[in-house]
């Protein structure tokens, strides 16, 4: 199998698409993913793709009914199955897979949670709970959206985006595993790495370089960007804008073999950027409707 990019298109109908890293050989793997598919992750060991479905009932950008779910299929789109049933997660957003441990991680926006489960959908666990009431649910500063995992370092990172373009966005981290007996709603081990960001969305951890990458769909100049910061103990965090001029940036995937990143946005563009030389970037795919999540499948 050659390298591929998998994309969630939220047109009507929504679709799970596959293209080559240069934007060619368009294939439709799943012809209808529901109203609002959002996050996507790959298990290269078992040959599975996972995606989140935010639900059907929404008021503008907010989803206030507990009807989200998570689905799984083979990498060719076959054997589609629901692994986290409707209501098992409120509004699942971006996600990650740890294939070595057969775990998936995701953020639940209006559920105000960071969650984890086995790749078969069992052992659903809440790792972080930022709120619980209907009043809390309307506070977008509590909405968890993007997630990244640092397996070797033992950390989970996530975004809480705040109001659209509100300058309330945060990036936080905590130990990957919840301590025995700890309350996910009252963790004492959470660090706020960045605050007052425009509207941070998706995250990726790059272990080789120690960089945390994220997309931001807020207003320019700090929003509609791909960003990074090197995470090093005892050193100040410095945010660097890697790529700007995006159109409501959402999805992020990294090709670690070549050190390049792919970004998808609601404007319907997929861009690639050389992470060692960010001035080297280009649009590789467009004209097929708005995109949310993106994942890279190494051949």
PDB file of C-alpha atoms in Angstrom:
ATOM      1  CA  UNK A   1       0.000   0.000   0.000  1.00  0.00           C
ATOM      2  CA  UNK A   2       1.262   3.480  -0.864  1.00  0.00           C
ATOM      3  CA  UNK A   3       1.012   6.470   1.476  1.00  0.00           C
ATOM      4  CA  UNK A   4      -2.461   8.024   1.601  1.00  0.00           C
ATOM      5  CA  UNK A   5      -4.301  10.920   3.218  1.00  0.00           C
ATOM      6  CA  UNK A   6      -7.758  10.284   4.639  1.00  0.00           C
ATOM      7  CA  UNK A   7     -10.126  13.250   4.823  1.00  0.00           C
ATOM      8  CA  UNK A   8     -13.521  13.907   6.356  1.00  0.00           C
ATOM      9  CA  UNK A   9     -15.659  16.013   4.050  1.00  0.00           C
ATOM     10  CA  UNK A  10     -18.737  17.604   5.672  1.00  0.00           C
ATOM     11  CA  UNK A  11     -20.619  18.363   2.483  1.00  0.00           C
ATOM     12  CA  UNK A  12     -24.061  16.941   1.703  1.00  0.00           C
ATOM     13  CA  UNK A  13     -23.666  14.049   1.940  1.00  0.00           C
ATOM     14  CA  UNK A  14     -20.537  13.914   4.069  1.00  0.00           C
ATOM     15  CA  UNK A  15     -17.819  11.509   2.942  1.00  0.00           C
ATOM     16  CA  UNK A  16     -14.634   9.798   4.001  1.00  0.00           C
ATOM     17  CA  UNK A  17     -12.155  10.441   1.189  1.00  0.00           C
ATOM     18  CA  UNK A  18      -8.713   9.102   0.342  1.00  0.00           C
ATOM     19  CA  UNK A  19      -6.047  10.845  -1.750  1.00  0.00           C
ATOM     20  CA  UNK A  20      -2.325  10.515  -2.382  1.00  0.00           C
ATOM     21  CA  UNK A  21      -0.014  12.965  -0.546  1.00  0.00           C
ATOM     22  CA  UNK A  22       0.225  15.072  -3.711  1.00  0.00           C
ATOM     23  CA  UNK A  23      -3.577  15.380  -3.888  1.00  0.00           C
ATOM     24  CA  UNK A  24      -4.200  12.819  -6.634  1.00  0.00           C
ATOM     25  CA  UNK A  25      -6.171   9.563  -7.036  1.00  0.00           C
ATOM     26  CA  UNK A  26      -9.332  10.670  -5.232  1.00  0.00           C
ATOM     27  CA  UNK A  27     -11.347   7.772  -3.803  1.00  0.00           C
ATOM     28  CA  UNK A  28     -14.526   7.729  -1.731  1.00  0.00           C
ATOM     29  CA  UNK A  29     -14.191   5.171   1.073  1.00  0.00           C
ATOM     30  CA  UNK A  30     -17.477   5.893   2.883  1.00  0.00           C
ATOM     31  CA  UNK A  31     -20.207   7.647   0.934  1.00  0.00           C
ATOM     32  CA  UNK A  32     -22.224   9.087   3.840  1.00  0.00           C
ATOM     33  CA  UNK A  33     -20.733   9.729   7.284  1.00  0.00           C
ATOM     34  CA  UNK A  34     -23.777  11.553   8.673  1.00  0.00           C
ATOM     35  CA  UNK A  35     -24.360  15.234   9.359  1.00  0.00           C
ATOM     36  CA  UNK A  36     -21.159  16.172  11.151  1.00  0.00           C
ATOM     37  CA  UNK A  37     -18.113  13.881  11.093  1.00  0.00           C
ATOM     38  CA  UNK A  38     -15.187  15.634  12.716  1.00  0.00           C
ATOM     39  CA  UNK A  39     -12.125  13.744  13.974  1.00  0.00           C
ATOM     40  CA  UNK A  40     -10.227  10.864  12.421  1.00  0.00           C
ATOM     41  CA  UNK A  41      -7.489   8.466  13.566  1.00  0.00           C
ATOM     42  CA  UNK A  42      -5.656   5.464  12.144  1.00  0.00           C
ATOM     43  CA  UNK A  43      -4.668   2.099  13.585  1.00  0.00           C
ATOM     44  CA  UNK A  44      -1.981   0.921  11.137  1.00  0.00           C
ATOM     45  CA  UNK A  45      -1.466  -2.359  12.995  1.00  0.00           C
ATOM     46  CA  UNK A  46      -5.040  -3.628  12.673  1.00  0.00           C
ATOM     47  CA  UNK A  47      -5.748  -1.665   9.499  1.00  0.00           C
ATOM     48  CA  UNK A  48      -8.576   0.461  10.863  1.00  0.00           C
ATOM     49  CA  UNK A  49      -9.758   4.034  10.485  1.00  0.00           C
ATOM     50  CA  UNK A  50     -11.846   5.652  13.246  1.00  0.00           C
ATOM     51  CA  UNK A  51     -13.943   8.787  13.004  1.00  0.00           C
ATOM     52  CA  UNK A  52     -16.185  10.790  15.289  1.00  0.00           C
ATOM     53  CA  UNK A  53     -19.741  11.852  14.563  1.00  0.00           C
ATOM     54  CA  UNK A  54     -20.842  14.955  16.446  1.00  0.00           C
ATOM     55  CA  UNK A  55     -24.578  14.214  16.289  1.00  0.00           C
ATOM     56  CA  UNK A  56     -27.604  15.591  14.503  1.00  0.00           C
ATOM     57  CA  UNK A  57     -29.134  18.171  16.818  1.00  0.00           C
ATOM     58  CA  UNK A  58     -27.349  21.485  16.831  1.00  0.00           C
ATOM     59  CA  UNK A  59     -28.044  25.190  17.239  1.00  0.00           C
ATOM     60  CA  UNK A  60     -25.553  26.951  15.021  1.00  0.00           C
ATOM     61  CA  UNK A  61     -22.154  25.710  16.133  1.00  0.00           C
ATOM     62  CA  UNK A  62     -23.365  24.194  19.399  1.00  0.00           C
ATOM     63  CA  UNK A  63     -24.589  20.600  19.807  1.00  0.00           C
ATOM     64  CA  UNK A  64     -26.798  20.392  22.876  1.00  0.00           C
ATOM     65  CA  UNK A  65     -28.180  16.851  22.511  1.00  0.00           C
ATOM     66  CA  UNK A  66     -26.262  13.807  23.689  1.00  0.00           C
ATOM     67  CA  UNK A  67     -26.259  11.846  20.418  1.00  0.00           C
ATOM     68  CA  UNK A  68     -22.615  11.596  19.320  1.00  0.00           C
ATOM     69  CA  UNK A  69     -20.927   8.338  18.348  1.00  0.00           C
ATOM     70  CA  UNK A  70     -17.638   6.888  17.062  1.00  0.00           C
ATOM     71  CA  UNK A  71     -17.346   4.597  14.055  1.00  0.00           C
ATOM     72  CA  UNK A  72     -14.658   2.328  12.656  1.00  0.00           C
ATOM     73  CA  UNK A  73     -13.957   0.795   9.265  1.00  0.00           C
ATOM     74  CA  UNK A  74     -11.168  -0.970   7.436  1.00  0.00           C
ATOM     75  CA  UNK A  75      -8.710   1.314   5.660  1.00  0.00           C
ATOM     76  CA  UNK A  76     -10.501   0.603   2.376  1.00  0.00           C
ATOM     77  CA  UNK A  77     -13.845   1.663   3.882  1.00  0.00           C
ATOM     78  CA  UNK A  78     -15.181  -1.858   4.369  1.00  0.00           C
ATOM     79  CA  UNK A  79     -16.649  -3.443   7.505  1.00  0.00           C
ATOM     80  CA  UNK A  80     -18.068  -0.188   8.837  1.00  0.00           C
ATOM     81  CA  UNK A  81     -19.197  -0.473  12.462  1.00  0.00           C
ATOM     82  CA  UNK A  82     -20.266   1.740  15.367  1.00  0.00           C
ATOM     83  CA  UNK A  83     -17.969   1.151  18.349  1.00  0.00           C
ATOM     84  CA  UNK A  84     -19.106   3.954  20.692  1.00  0.00           C
ATOM     85  CA  UNK A  85     -22.899   4.040  20.339  1.00  0.00           C
ATOM     86  CA  UNK A  86     -25.090   7.118  20.075  1.00  0.00           C
ATOM     87  CA  UNK A  87     -25.041   8.911  23.415  1.00  0.00           C
ATOM     88  CA  UNK A  88     -21.917   7.100  24.553  1.00  0.00           C
ATOM     89  CA  UNK A  89     -20.178  10.410  23.971  1.00  0.00           C
ATOM     90  CA  UNK A  90     -21.920  13.786  23.700  1.00  0.00           C
ATOM     91  CA  UNK A  91     -20.115  15.664  20.900  1.00  0.00           C
ATOM     92  CA  UNK A  92     -16.914  13.789  19.981  1.00  0.00           C
ATOM     93  CA  UNK A  93     -14.387  15.939  18.154  1.00  0.00           C
ATOM     94  CA  UNK A  94     -10.743  15.337  17.227  1.00  0.00           C
ATOM     95  CA  UNK A  95      -9.155  12.001  18.131  1.00  0.00           C
ATOM     96  CA  UNK A  96      -5.955   9.965  18.316  1.00  0.00           C
ATOM     97  CA  UNK A  97      -5.072   6.271  18.304  1.00  0.00           C
ATOM     98  CA  UNK A  98      -2.376   4.459  20.270  1.00  0.00           C
ATOM     99  CA  UNK A  99      -2.162   1.287  18.166  1.00  0.00           C
ATOM    100  CA  UNK A 100       0.448  -0.409  20.364  1.00  0.00           C
ATOM    101  CA  UNK A 101      -1.929  -0.352  23.337  1.00  0.00           C
ATOM    102  CA  UNK A 102      -5.145  -0.629  21.281  1.00  0.00           C
ATOM    103  CA  UNK A 103      -6.526   2.650  22.649  1.00  0.00           C
ATOM    104  CA  UNK A 104      -8.365   5.597  21.134  1.00  0.00           C
ATOM    105  CA  UNK A 105      -8.504   9.056  22.692  1.00  0.00           C
ATOM    106  CA  UNK A 106     -10.905  11.870  21.874  1.00  0.00           C
ATOM    107  CA  UNK A 107     -12.291  15.162  23.109  1.00  0.00           C
ATOM    108  CA  UNK A 108     -16.005  15.499  23.819  1.00  0.00           C
ATOM    109  CA  UNK A 109     -16.889  19.162  23.267  1.00  0.00           C
ATOM    110  CA  UNK A 110     -20.329  19.727  24.806  1.00  0.00           C
ATOM    111  CA  UNK A 111     -19.677  16.724  27.025  1.00  0.00           C
ATOM    112  CA  UNK A 112     -16.744  18.787  28.372  1.00  0.00           C
ATOM    113  CA  UNK A 113     -14.511  15.747  28.614  1.00  0.00           C
ATOM    114  CA  UNK A 114     -11.302  14.140  27.435  1.00  0.00           C
ATOM    115  CA  UNK A 115     -12.027  10.437  26.942  1.00  0.00           C
ATOM    116  CA  UNK A 116     -10.405   7.113  26.132  1.00  0.00           C
ATOM    117  CA  UNK A 117     -11.550   3.621  25.157  1.00  0.00           C
ATOM    118  CA  UNK A 118     -10.253   0.375  23.742  1.00  0.00           C
ATOM    119  CA  UNK A 119     -10.228   0.237  19.955  1.00  0.00           C
ATOM    120  CA  UNK A 120     -13.218  -2.131  20.111  1.00  0.00           C
ATOM    121  CA  UNK A 121     -15.194   0.494  22.035  1.00  0.00           C
ATOM    122  CA  UNK A 122     -14.916  -1.153  25.436  1.00  0.00           C
ATOM    123  CA  UNK A 123     -13.575   0.285  28.696  1.00  0.00           C
ATOM    124  CA  UNK A 124     -14.743   3.863  28.074  1.00  0.00           C
ATOM    125  CA  UNK A 125     -12.915   6.150  30.511  1.00  0.00           C
ATOM    126  CA  UNK A 126     -13.207   9.852  31.330  1.00  0.00           C
ATOM    127  CA  UNK A 127      -9.719  11.286  31.853  1.00  0.00           C
ATOM    128  CA  UNK A 128     -10.652  14.967  32.272  1.00  0.00           C
ATOM    129  CA  UNK A 129     -14.043  16.552  33.060  1.00  0.00           C
ATOM    130  CA  UNK A 130     -14.222  20.360  32.773  1.00  0.00           C
ATOM    131  CA  UNK A 131     -17.938  20.788  33.553  1.00  0.00           C
ATOM    132  CA  UNK A 132     -21.157  18.853  34.049  1.00  0.00           C
ATOM    133  CA  UNK A 133     -24.267  21.061  34.057  1.00  0.00           C
ATOM    134  CA  UNK A 134     -26.326  22.556  31.233  1.00  0.00           C
ATOM    135  CA  UNK A 135     -25.068  25.955  32.337  1.00  0.00           C
ATOM    136  CA  UNK A 136     -21.495  24.704  32.042  1.00  0.00           C
ATOM    137  CA  UNK A 137     -22.277  23.351  28.587  1.00  0.00           C
ATOM    138  CA  UNK A 138     -22.963  26.862  27.308  1.00  0.00           C
ATOM    139  CA  UNK A 139     -19.541  28.046  28.477  1.00  0.00           C
ATOM    140  CA  UNK A 140     -17.368  27.435  25.421  1.00  0.00           C
ATOM    141  CA  UNK A 141     -14.223  27.995  27.454  1.00  0.00           C
ATOM    142  CA  UNK A 142     -14.934  24.532  28.911  1.00  0.00           C
ATOM    143  CA  UNK A 143     -15.286  22.875  25.488  1.00  0.00           C
ATOM    144  CA  UNK A 144     -12.575  20.279  24.806  1.00  0.00           C
ATOM    145  CA  UNK A 145     -11.775  19.919  21.096  1.00  0.00           C
ATOM    146  CA  UNK A 146      -8.310  18.722  20.011  1.00  0.00           C
ATOM    147  CA  UNK A 147      -6.192  15.993  21.572  1.00  0.00           C
ATOM    148  CA  UNK A 148      -2.638  14.684  21.267  1.00  0.00           C
ATOM    149  CA  UNK A 149      -0.771  11.953  23.119  1.00  0.00           C
ATOM    150  CA  UNK A 150       2.889  11.710  24.098  1.00  0.00           C
ATOM    151  CA  UNK A 151       3.244   8.016  24.843  1.00  0.00           C
ATOM    152  CA  UNK A 152       6.923   8.074  25.819  1.00  0.00           C
ATOM    153  CA  UNK A 153       6.605  11.174  27.982  1.00  0.00           C
ATOM    154  CA  UNK A 154       3.322  10.039  29.495  1.00  0.00           C
ATOM    155  CA  UNK A 155       1.225  13.121  28.710  1.00  0.00           C
ATOM    156  CA  UNK A 156      -2.078  13.936  27.093  1.00  0.00           C
ATOM    157  CA  UNK A 157      -2.560  17.389  25.536  1.00  0.00           C
ATOM    158  CA  UNK A 158      -5.878  18.998  24.638  1.00  0.00           C
ATOM    159  CA  UNK A 159      -7.418  22.274  23.516  1.00  0.00           C
ATOM    160  CA  UNK A 160     -10.335  24.180  25.019  1.00  0.00           C
ATOM    161  CA  UNK A 161     -11.300  26.577  22.277  1.00  0.00           C
ATOM    162  CA  UNK A 162     -13.533  29.227  23.865  1.00  0.00           C
ATOM    163  CA  UNK A 163     -15.913  31.421  21.861  1.00  0.00           C
ATOM    164  CA  UNK A 164     -15.313  31.652  18.097  1.00  0.00           C
ATOM    165  CA  UNK A 165     -12.528  34.190  17.578  1.00  0.00           C
ATOM    166  CA  UNK A 166     -12.865  34.952  21.273  1.00  0.00           C
ATOM    167  CA  UNK A 167      -9.240  34.914  22.403  1.00  0.00           C
ATOM    168  CA  UNK A 168     -10.254  32.457  25.120  1.00  0.00           C
ATOM    169  CA  UNK A 169      -8.517  29.371  23.735  1.00  0.00           C
ATOM    170  CA  UNK A 170      -6.223  27.253  25.886  1.00  0.00           C
ATOM    171  CA  UNK A 171      -3.869  24.322  25.488  1.00  0.00           C
ATOM    172  CA  UNK A 172      -3.493  22.087  28.521  1.00  0.00           C
ATOM    173  CA  UNK A 173      -1.762  18.868  29.471  1.00  0.00           C
ATOM    174  CA  UNK A 174      -1.885  16.230  32.187  1.00  0.00           C
ATOM    175  CA  UNK A 175      -0.392  12.792  32.830  1.00  0.00           C
ATOM    176  CA  UNK A 176      -1.762  10.284  30.346  1.00  0.00           C
ATOM    177  CA  UNK A 177      -3.240   8.026  33.001  1.00  0.00           C
ATOM    178  CA  UNK A 178      -5.603   9.094  35.736  1.00  0.00           C
ATOM    179  CA  UNK A 179      -4.184   8.257  39.150  1.00  0.00           C
ATOM    180  CA  UNK A 180      -6.028   5.554  41.066  1.00  0.00           C
ATOM    181  CA  UNK A 181      -8.993   7.058  42.884  1.00  0.00           C
ATOM    182  CA  UNK A 182      -8.556  10.479  41.243  1.00  0.00           C
ATOM    183  CA  UNK A 183     -11.591  12.469  40.135  1.00  0.00           C
ATOM    184  CA  UNK A 184     -11.413  13.529  36.449  1.00  0.00           C
ATOM    185  CA  UNK A 185     -13.428  16.629  37.409  1.00  0.00           C
ATOM    186  CA  UNK A 186     -10.923  17.652  40.065  1.00  0.00           C
ATOM    187  CA  UNK A 187      -7.482  16.740  38.751  1.00  0.00           C
ATOM    188  CA  UNK A 188      -4.631  18.514  40.507  1.00  0.00           C
ATOM    189  CA  UNK A 189      -2.053  17.619  37.864  1.00  0.00           C
ATOM    190  CA  UNK A 190      -3.314  19.739  34.929  1.00  0.00           C
ATOM    191  CA  UNK A 191      -1.003  22.363  33.448  1.00  0.00           C
ATOM    192  CA  UNK A 192      -2.129  25.271  31.272  1.00  0.00           C
ATOM    193  CA  UNK A 193       0.528  25.652  28.582  1.00  0.00           C
ATOM    194  CA  UNK A 194      -1.088  28.441  26.544  1.00  0.00           C
ATOM    195  CA  UNK A 195      -3.974  30.795  27.286  1.00  0.00           C
ATOM    196  CA  UNK A 196      -5.850  33.508  25.394  1.00  0.00           C
ATOM    197  CA  UNK A 197      -5.360  31.919  21.960  1.00  0.00           C
ATOM    198  CA  UNK A 198      -7.823  32.853  19.191  1.00  0.00           C
ATOM    199  CA  UNK A 199      -9.489  29.436  18.752  1.00  0.00           C
ATOM    200  CA  UNK A 200      -7.174  26.376  18.914  1.00  0.00           C
ATOM    201  CA  UNK A 201      -8.526  23.176  17.379  1.00  0.00           C
ATOM    202  CA  UNK A 202      -6.495  20.082  16.466  1.00  0.00           C
ATOM    203  CA  UNK A 203      -3.208  18.928  18.021  1.00  0.00           C
ATOM    204  CA  UNK A 204      -0.310  16.659  17.091  1.00  0.00           C
ATOM    205  CA  UNK A 205       2.679  15.645  19.194  1.00  0.00           C
ATOM    206  CA  UNK A 206       5.993  15.115  17.377  1.00  0.00           C
ATOM    207  CA  UNK A 207       8.220  13.012  19.624  1.00  0.00           C
ATOM    208  CA  UNK A 208      11.339  13.211  17.465  1.00  0.00           C
ATOM    209  CA  UNK A 209      11.613  16.989  17.784  1.00  0.00           C
ATOM    210  CA  UNK A 210       9.648  17.629  20.976  1.00  0.00           C
ATOM    211  CA  UNK A 211       7.258  19.977  19.170  1.00  0.00           C
ATOM    212  CA  UNK A 212       3.568  20.284  19.876  1.00  0.00           C
ATOM    213  CA  UNK A 213       1.687  21.396  16.737  1.00  0.00           C
ATOM    214  CA  UNK A 214      -1.821  22.826  16.554  1.00  0.00           C
ATOM    215  CA  UNK A 215      -4.278  24.466  14.202  1.00  0.00           C
ATOM    216  CA  UNK A 216      -6.191  27.632  15.076  1.00  0.00           C
ATOM    217  CA  UNK A 217      -9.353  28.624  13.211  1.00  0.00           C
ATOM    218  CA  UNK A 218      -9.692  32.066  14.779  1.00  0.00           C
ATOM    219  CA  UNK A 219      -9.137  35.412  13.113  1.00  0.00           C
ATOM    220  CA  UNK A 220      -5.752  36.541  11.754  1.00  0.00           C
ATOM    221  CA  UNK A 221      -3.043  37.374  12.488  1.00  0.00           C
ATOM    222  CA  UNK A 222      -2.732  34.686  15.184  1.00  0.00           C
ATOM    223  CA  UNK A 223      -5.666  32.625  13.942  1.00  0.00           C
ATOM    224  CA  UNK A 224      -6.177  30.705  10.694  1.00  0.00           C
ATOM    225  CA  UNK A 225      -2.732  29.302  11.329  1.00  0.00           C
ATOM    226  CA  UNK A 226      -0.649  26.218  11.956  1.00  0.00           C
ATOM    227  CA  UNK A 227       1.444  26.698  15.095  1.00  0.00           C
ATOM    228  CA  UNK A 228       4.089  24.899  17.108  1.00  0.00           C
ATOM    229  CA  UNK A 229       5.999  25.135  20.354  1.00  0.00           C
ATOM    230  CA  UNK A 230       8.877  23.030  21.647  1.00  0.00           C
ATOM    231  CA  UNK A 231       8.008  21.458  24.978  1.00  0.00           C
ATOM    232  CA  UNK A 232      11.134  21.266  27.136  1.00  0.00           C
ATOM    233  CA  UNK A 233      11.260  21.057  30.901  1.00  0.00           C
ATOM    234  CA  UNK A 234      12.549  24.222  32.530  1.00  0.00           C
ATOM    235  CA  UNK A 235      12.415  26.304  29.364  1.00  0.00           C
ATOM    236  CA  UNK A 236       9.808  28.923  28.432  1.00  0.00           C
ATOM    237  CA  UNK A 237       7.214  28.031  25.837  1.00  0.00           C
ATOM    238  CA  UNK A 238       7.515  30.021  22.627  1.00  0.00           C
ATOM    239  CA  UNK A 239       4.706  29.841  20.070  1.00  0.00           C
ATOM    240  CA  UNK A 240       5.771  29.923  16.424  1.00  0.00           C
ATOM    241  CA  UNK A 241       3.385  30.388  13.501  1.00  0.00           C
ATOM    242  CA  UNK A 242       4.412  27.821  10.894  1.00  0.00           C
ATOM    243  CA  UNK A 243       1.751  28.560   8.280  1.00  0.00           C
ATOM    244  CA  UNK A 244      -0.844  31.327   7.987  1.00  0.00           C
ATOM    245  CA  UNK A 245      -3.586  32.314   5.564  1.00  0.00           C
ATOM    246  CA  UNK A 246      -5.724  29.222   6.196  1.00  0.00           C
ATOM    247  CA  UNK A 247      -9.515  29.198   5.852  1.00  0.00           C
ATOM    248  CA  UNK A 248     -10.823  28.127   9.272  1.00  0.00           C
ATOM    249  CA  UNK A 249      -8.146  25.527   9.926  1.00  0.00           C
ATOM    250  CA  UNK A 250      -9.334  22.283  11.489  1.00  0.00           C
ATOM    251  CA  UNK A 251      -7.490  19.022  10.797  1.00  0.00           C
ATOM    252  CA  UNK A 252      -3.779  18.322  11.182  1.00  0.00           C
ATOM    253  CA  UNK A 253      -1.681  15.292  10.245  1.00  0.00           C
ATOM    254  CA  UNK A 254       2.094  14.818  10.272  1.00  0.00           C
ATOM    255  CA  UNK A 255       4.174  12.649   7.981  1.00  0.00           C
ATOM    256  CA  UNK A 256       7.009  11.851  10.368  1.00  0.00           C
ATOM    257  CA  UNK A 257       9.147  10.128   7.729  1.00  0.00           C
ATOM    258  CA  UNK A 258       9.554  13.322   5.699  1.00  0.00           C
ATOM    259  CA  UNK A 259       8.863  15.898   8.447  1.00  0.00           C
ATOM    260  CA  UNK A 260       5.925  17.564   6.758  1.00  0.00           C
ATOM    261  CA  UNK A 261       2.450  18.520   7.937  1.00  0.00           C
ATOM    262  CA  UNK A 262      -0.916  18.448   6.176  1.00  0.00           C
ATOM    263  CA  UNK A 263      -3.678  20.855   7.210  1.00  0.00           C
ATOM    264  CA  UNK A 264      -7.355  20.698   6.216  1.00  0.00           C
ATOM    265  CA  UNK A 265      -9.826  23.550   6.597  1.00  0.00           C
ATOM    266  CA  UNK A 266     -13.489  24.443   6.295  1.00  0.00           C
ATOM    267  CA  UNK A 267     -12.678  26.474   3.191  1.00  0.00           C
ATOM    268  CA  UNK A 268     -12.113  23.159   1.426  1.00  0.00           C
ATOM    269  CA  UNK A 269      -8.327  23.294   1.124  1.00  0.00           C
ATOM    270  CA  UNK A 270      -5.650  20.764   2.012  1.00  0.00           C
ATOM    271  CA  UNK A 271      -2.152  22.201   2.329  1.00  0.00           C
ATOM    272  CA  UNK A 272       1.246  20.635   2.895  1.00  0.00           C
ATOM    273  CA  UNK A 273       4.150  22.381   4.592  1.00  0.00           C
ATOM    274  CA  UNK A 274       7.777  21.341   5.040  1.00  0.00           C
ATOM    275  CA  UNK A 275       8.312  21.565   8.798  1.00  0.00           C
ATOM    276  CA  UNK A 276      12.052  22.078   8.419  1.00  0.00           C
ATOM    277  CA  UNK A 277      11.480  24.885   5.916  1.00  0.00           C
ATOM    278  CA  UNK A 278       7.984  26.321   6.478  1.00  0.00           C
ATOM    279  CA  UNK A 279       8.313  28.736   3.562  1.00  0.00           C
ATOM    280  CA  UNK A 280       7.956  25.621   1.386  1.00  0.00           C
ATOM    281  CA  UNK A 281       4.215  25.031   1.349  1.00  0.00           C
ATOM    282  CA  UNK A 282       1.440  24.585  -1.190  1.00  0.00           C
ATOM    283  CA  UNK A 283      -2.199  23.653  -1.687  1.00  0.00           C
ATOM    284  CA  UNK A 284      -2.510  20.054  -2.873  1.00  0.00           C
ATOM    285  CA  UNK A 285      -6.298  19.560  -2.913  1.00  0.00           C
ATOM    286  CA  UNK A 286      -9.386  21.771  -3.132  1.00  0.00           C
ATOM    287  CA  UNK A 287     -12.770  22.112  -4.771  1.00  0.00           C
ATOM    288  CA  UNK A 288     -14.455  19.183  -3.016  1.00  0.00           C
ATOM    289  CA  UNK A 289     -16.242  20.910  -0.152  1.00  0.00           C
ATOM    290  CA  UNK A 290     -15.311  21.720   3.460  1.00  0.00           C
ATOM    291  CA  UNK A 291     -12.980  19.449   5.424  1.00  0.00           C
ATOM    292  CA  UNK A 292     -12.698  18.667   9.116  1.00  0.00           C
ATOM    293  CA  UNK A 293     -10.365  15.845  10.196  1.00  0.00           C
ATOM    294  CA  UNK A 294      -7.352  14.530   8.292  1.00  0.00           C
ATOM    295  CA  UNK A 295      -5.069  11.538   8.903  1.00  0.00           C
ATOM    296  CA  UNK A 296      -1.885  10.257   7.277  1.00  0.00           C
ATOM    297  CA  UNK A 297      -1.528   6.575   6.423  1.00  0.00           C
ATOM    298  CA  UNK A 298       2.045   5.447   5.834  1.00  0.00           C
ATOM    299  CA  UNK A 299       2.392   2.765   3.161  1.00  0.00           C
TER     300      UNK A 299
END
